[in-house]
Coordinates of C-alpha atoms and ligand atoms in Angstrom, one line a residue:
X1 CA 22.1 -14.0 35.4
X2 CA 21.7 -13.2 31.8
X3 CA 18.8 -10.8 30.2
X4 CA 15.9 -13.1 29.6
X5 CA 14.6 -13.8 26.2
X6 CA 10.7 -13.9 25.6
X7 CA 9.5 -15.9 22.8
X8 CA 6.1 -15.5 21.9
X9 CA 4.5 -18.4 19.8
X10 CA 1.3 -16.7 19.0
X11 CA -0.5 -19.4 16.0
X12 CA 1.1 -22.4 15.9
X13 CA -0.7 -25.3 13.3
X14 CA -3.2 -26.6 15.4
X15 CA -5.5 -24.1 17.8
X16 CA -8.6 -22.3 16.3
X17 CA -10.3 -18.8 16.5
X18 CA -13.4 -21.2 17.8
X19 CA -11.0 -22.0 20.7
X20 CA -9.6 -18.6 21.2
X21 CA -10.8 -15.7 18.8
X22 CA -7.4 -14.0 20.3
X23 CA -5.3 -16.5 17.7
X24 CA -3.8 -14.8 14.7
X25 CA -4.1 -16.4 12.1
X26 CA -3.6 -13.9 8.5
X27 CA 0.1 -11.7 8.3
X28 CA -1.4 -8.9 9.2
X29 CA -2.8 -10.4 12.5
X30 CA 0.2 -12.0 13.6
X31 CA 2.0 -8.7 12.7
X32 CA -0.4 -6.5 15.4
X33 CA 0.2 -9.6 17.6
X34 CA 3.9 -9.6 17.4
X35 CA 3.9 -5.7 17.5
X36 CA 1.6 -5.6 20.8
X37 CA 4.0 -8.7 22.3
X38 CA 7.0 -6.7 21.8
X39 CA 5.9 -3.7 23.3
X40 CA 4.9 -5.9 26.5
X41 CA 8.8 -7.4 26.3
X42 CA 8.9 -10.1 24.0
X43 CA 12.2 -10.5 21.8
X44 CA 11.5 -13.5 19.2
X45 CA 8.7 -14.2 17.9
X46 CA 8.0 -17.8 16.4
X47 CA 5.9 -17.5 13.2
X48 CA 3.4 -20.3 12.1
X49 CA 1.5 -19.5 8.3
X50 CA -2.4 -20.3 7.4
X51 CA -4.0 -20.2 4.7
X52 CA -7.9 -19.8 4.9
X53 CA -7.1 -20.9 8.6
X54 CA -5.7 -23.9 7.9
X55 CA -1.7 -24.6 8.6
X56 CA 0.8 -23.8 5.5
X57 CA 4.0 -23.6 3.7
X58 CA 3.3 -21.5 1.6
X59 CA 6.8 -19.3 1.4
X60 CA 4.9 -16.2 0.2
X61 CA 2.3 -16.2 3.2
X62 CA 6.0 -16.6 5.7
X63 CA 7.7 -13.9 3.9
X64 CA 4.7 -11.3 4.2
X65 CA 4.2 -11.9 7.9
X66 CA 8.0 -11.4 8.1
X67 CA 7.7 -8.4 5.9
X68 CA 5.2 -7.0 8.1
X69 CA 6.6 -7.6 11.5
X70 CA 9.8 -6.2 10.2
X71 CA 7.9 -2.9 9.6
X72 CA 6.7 -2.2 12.9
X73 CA 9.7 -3.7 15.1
X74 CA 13.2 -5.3 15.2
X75 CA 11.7 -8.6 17.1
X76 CA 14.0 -11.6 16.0
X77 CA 11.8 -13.2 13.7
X78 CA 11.9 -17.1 13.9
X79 CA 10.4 -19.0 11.2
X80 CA 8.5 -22.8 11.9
X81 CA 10.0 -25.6 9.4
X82 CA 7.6 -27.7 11.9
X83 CA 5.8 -30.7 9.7
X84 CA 2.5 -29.9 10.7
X85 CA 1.5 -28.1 7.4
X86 CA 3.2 -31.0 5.0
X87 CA 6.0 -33.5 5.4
X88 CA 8.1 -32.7 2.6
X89 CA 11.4 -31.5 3.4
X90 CA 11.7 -29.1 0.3
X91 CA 8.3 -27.4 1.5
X92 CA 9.3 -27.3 4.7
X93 CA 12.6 -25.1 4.3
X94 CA 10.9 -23.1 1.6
X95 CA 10.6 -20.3 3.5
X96 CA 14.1 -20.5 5.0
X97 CA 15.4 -20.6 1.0
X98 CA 13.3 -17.3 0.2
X99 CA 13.3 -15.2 3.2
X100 CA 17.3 -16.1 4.9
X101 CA 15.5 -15.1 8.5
X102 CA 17.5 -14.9 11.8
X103 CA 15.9 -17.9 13.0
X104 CA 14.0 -20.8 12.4
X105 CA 13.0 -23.7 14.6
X106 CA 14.3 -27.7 13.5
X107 CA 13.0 -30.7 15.3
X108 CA 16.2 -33.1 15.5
X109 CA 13.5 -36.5 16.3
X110 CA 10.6 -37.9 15.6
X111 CA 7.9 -38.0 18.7
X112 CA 4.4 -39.2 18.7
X113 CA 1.7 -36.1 18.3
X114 CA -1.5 -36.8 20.3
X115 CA -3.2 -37.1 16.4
X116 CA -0.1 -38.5 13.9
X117 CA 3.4 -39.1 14.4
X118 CA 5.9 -36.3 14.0
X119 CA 8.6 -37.6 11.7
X120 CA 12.2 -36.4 11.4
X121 CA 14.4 -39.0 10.0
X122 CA 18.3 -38.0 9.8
X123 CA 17.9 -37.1 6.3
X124 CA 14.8 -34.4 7.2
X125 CA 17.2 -33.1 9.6
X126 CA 20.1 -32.9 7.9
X127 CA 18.2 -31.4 5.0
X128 CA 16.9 -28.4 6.6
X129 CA 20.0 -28.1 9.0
X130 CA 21.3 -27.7 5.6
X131 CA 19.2 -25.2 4.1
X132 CA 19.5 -22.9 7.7
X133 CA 23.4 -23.1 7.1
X134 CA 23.0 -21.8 3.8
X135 CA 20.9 -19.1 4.5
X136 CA 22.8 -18.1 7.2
X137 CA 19.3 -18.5 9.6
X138 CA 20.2 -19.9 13.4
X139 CA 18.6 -23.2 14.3
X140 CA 16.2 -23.2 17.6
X141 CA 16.7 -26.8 18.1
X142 CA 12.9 -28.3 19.4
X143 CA 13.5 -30.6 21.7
X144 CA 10.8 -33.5 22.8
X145 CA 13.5 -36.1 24.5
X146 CA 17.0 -36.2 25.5
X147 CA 18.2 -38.3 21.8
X148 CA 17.0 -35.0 20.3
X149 CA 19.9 -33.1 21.6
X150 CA 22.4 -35.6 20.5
X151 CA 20.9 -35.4 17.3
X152 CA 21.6 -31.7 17.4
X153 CA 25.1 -32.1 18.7
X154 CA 25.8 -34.7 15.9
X155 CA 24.7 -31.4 13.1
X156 CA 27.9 -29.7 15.0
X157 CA 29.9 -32.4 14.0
X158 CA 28.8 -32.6 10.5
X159 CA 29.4 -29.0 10.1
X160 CA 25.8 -28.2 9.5
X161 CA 25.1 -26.1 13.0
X162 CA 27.5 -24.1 14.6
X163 CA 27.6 -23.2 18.1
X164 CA 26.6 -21.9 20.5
X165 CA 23.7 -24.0 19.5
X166 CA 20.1 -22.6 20.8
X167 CA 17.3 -25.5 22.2
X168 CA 13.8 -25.4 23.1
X169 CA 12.8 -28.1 25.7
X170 CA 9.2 -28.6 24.6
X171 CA 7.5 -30.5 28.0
X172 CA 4.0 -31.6 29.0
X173 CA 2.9 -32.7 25.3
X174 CA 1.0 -36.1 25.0
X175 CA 3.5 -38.3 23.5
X176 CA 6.6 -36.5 24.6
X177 CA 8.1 -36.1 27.9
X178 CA 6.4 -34.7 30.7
X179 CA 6.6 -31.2 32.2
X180 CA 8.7 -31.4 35.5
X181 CA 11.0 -30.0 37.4
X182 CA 13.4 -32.7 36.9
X183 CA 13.0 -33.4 33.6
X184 CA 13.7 -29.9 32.6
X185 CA 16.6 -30.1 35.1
X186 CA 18.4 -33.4 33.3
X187 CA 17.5 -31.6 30.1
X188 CA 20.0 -28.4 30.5
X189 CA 22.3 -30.9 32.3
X190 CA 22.3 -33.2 29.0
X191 CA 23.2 -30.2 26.7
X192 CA 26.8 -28.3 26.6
X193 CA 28.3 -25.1 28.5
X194 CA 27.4 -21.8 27.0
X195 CA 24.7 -22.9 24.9
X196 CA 20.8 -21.2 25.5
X197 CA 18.3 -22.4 26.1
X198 CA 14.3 -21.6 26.6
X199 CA 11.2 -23.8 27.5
X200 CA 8.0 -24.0 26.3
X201 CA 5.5 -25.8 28.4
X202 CA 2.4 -27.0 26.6
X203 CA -1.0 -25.9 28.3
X204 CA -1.2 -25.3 32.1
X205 CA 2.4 -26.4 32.5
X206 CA 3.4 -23.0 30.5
X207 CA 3.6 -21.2 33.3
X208 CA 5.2 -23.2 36.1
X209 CA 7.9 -24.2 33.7
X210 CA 8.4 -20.7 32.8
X211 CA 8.9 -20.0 36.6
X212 CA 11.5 -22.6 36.8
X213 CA 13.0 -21.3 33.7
X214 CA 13.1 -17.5 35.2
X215 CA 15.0 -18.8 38.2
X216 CA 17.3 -21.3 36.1
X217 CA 19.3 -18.9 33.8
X218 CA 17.2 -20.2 30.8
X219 CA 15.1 -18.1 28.6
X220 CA 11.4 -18.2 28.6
X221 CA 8.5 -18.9 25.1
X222 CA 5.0 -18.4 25.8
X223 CA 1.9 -18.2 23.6
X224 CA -1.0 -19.5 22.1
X225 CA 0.3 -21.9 20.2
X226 CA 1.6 -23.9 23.5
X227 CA -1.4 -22.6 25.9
X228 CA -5.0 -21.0 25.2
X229 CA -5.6 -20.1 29.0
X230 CA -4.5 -17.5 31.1
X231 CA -6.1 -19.7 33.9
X232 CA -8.1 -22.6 34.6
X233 CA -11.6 -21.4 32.1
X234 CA -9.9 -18.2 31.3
X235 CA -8.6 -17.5 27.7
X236 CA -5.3 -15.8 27.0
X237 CA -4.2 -13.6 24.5
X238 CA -0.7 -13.7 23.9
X239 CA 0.1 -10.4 25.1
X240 CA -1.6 -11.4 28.4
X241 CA 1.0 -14.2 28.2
X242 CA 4.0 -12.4 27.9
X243 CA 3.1 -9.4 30.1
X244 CA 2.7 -11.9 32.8
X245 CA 6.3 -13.7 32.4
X246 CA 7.7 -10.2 32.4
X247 CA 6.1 -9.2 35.5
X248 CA 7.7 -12.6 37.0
X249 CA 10.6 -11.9 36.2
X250 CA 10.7 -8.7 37.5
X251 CA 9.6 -9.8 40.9
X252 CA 12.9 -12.6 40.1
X253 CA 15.3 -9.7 39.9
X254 CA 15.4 -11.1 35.8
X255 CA 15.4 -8.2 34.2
X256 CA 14.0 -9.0 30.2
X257 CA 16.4 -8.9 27.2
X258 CA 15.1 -6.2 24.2
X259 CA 15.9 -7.9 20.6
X260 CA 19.2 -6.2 20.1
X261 CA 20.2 -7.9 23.9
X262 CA 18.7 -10.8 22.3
X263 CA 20.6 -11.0 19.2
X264 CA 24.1 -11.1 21.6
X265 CA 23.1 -13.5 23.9
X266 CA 22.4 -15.5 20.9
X267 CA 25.1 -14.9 18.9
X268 CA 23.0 -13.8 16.0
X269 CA 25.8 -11.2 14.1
X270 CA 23.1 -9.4 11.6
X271 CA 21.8 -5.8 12.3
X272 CA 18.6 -5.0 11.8
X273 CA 17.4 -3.0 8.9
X274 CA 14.3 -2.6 8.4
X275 CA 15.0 -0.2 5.1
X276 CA 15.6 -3.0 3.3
X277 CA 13.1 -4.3 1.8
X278 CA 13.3 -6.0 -1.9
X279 CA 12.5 -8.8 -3.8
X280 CA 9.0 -10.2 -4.8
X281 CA 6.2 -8.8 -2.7
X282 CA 8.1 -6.9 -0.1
X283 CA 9.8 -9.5 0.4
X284 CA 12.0 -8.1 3.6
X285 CA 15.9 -9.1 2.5
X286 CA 19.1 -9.1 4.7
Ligands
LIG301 MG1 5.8 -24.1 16.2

């Protein structure tokens, strides 16, 4: 079975310090975060930007916490274009424009959120899809429903993703499909050979479908932003998270991917260099 790759999702747009004073929330939290997530086995790390606590796309805020990450570690950094923090599509693949990271994660649907509706339209898609391509940055395609992946297969066509394409099955959120076994399995049967893929179960279905990814051949995310709770009452942090899914997968026989193993499972072609760094405040370049 192939090395398996940890994503940690340590912020996200919607959980609080009030809910878990573990959250990161500034650059320089989510920097430590990473930093300590790595050292536990994490690979990727899928970065979310506040201002004042409150979800944003503010390019600037992204590029320092890449900045800073890139400092301490060579973790793939994966940016969120999610629509949480604003609905325009410009906004949305600002960071993307100014930073060209390795990653970034595009929702190819729309799904109802327990509080709004999420909204992708084709031209949302295509937009950003567009503004990845450009900027050489590898979609993680999020993944709420099986129409999502067509969507992703139909970027292929247009010439605006190239594969191997990359998915996150996103499972057990209100208003999106739920997290089981055979949902996950009809998921990887739905999408093509040789592509990756990870799950990311939402609350206390984290873990078992993390288990079923371990012992699936698909790659694992973990983190606050999907789960607050080690265990029923218990907060996480998102160390805790990781260190446990790498302790399962050692008990598997999986043995956990470092970011360089990462980047060729992936397909992701750029080396890491963390001595260049340029542009408006630190702005880490490739
Ligand atoms: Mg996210």
């Amino acid at each position: 079975m192939e090395k398996l790759i940890i994503t940690v999702a340590p912020t996200g747009s919607v959980p609080t310090k009030v809910q878990n004073p573990h959250l990161p929330l500034t650059p320089q939290e989510i920097a430590e975060t990473a930093y300590r997530c790595y050292n536990e086995g994490a690979s990727i790390v899928h970065v979310h930007a506040r201002r004042d606590g409150r979800p944003t796309l503010d390019a600037e805020i992204f590029a320092q916490t890449h900045g800073l990450i890139a400092q301490r570690c060579d973790m793939i950094v994966q940016i969120s274009t999610g629509g949480r923090a604003g609905t325009d599509p410009v906004a949305r693949a600002a960071a993307v424009r100014l930073i060209k990271p390795e990653m970034a994660s595009l929702t190819t649907g729309s799904v109802n959120f327990p509080d709004r509706v999420y909204e992708n339209s084709f031209e949302t898609i295509e937009y950003l899809a567009t503004a990845m391509k450009k900027a050489g940055t590898k979609p993680e395609m999020e993944i709420f429903d099986g129409s999502m992946i067509n969507n992703a297969l139909r970027l292929v066509r247009q010439d605006l993703a190239s594969e191997p394409l990359h998915f996150n099955f996103v499972l057990g959120l209100l208003g999106a499909q739920p997290a089981m076994a055979k949902i996950l399995l009809h998921l990887t049967e739905l999408i093509p050979a040789h592509t990756t893929w990870t799950v990311s179960g939402i609350g206390r279905h984290q873990l078992p479908m993390a288990t079923l990814a371990l012992v699936m051949s698909g790659h694992v995310r973990v983190g606050l932003e999907d789960n607050l709770y080690y265990g029923p009452g218990e907060l996480a942090s998102n160390e805790q998270l990781v260190a446990r899914v790498v302790r399962l997968a050692r008990e598997l026989g999986r043995e956990v991917a470092s970011p360089a193993e990462a980047r060729r499972i992936l397909g992701l072609h750029r080396p890491y260099r963390n001595h260049l760094c340029c542009g408006a405040g630190g702005v880490q370049q490739w």
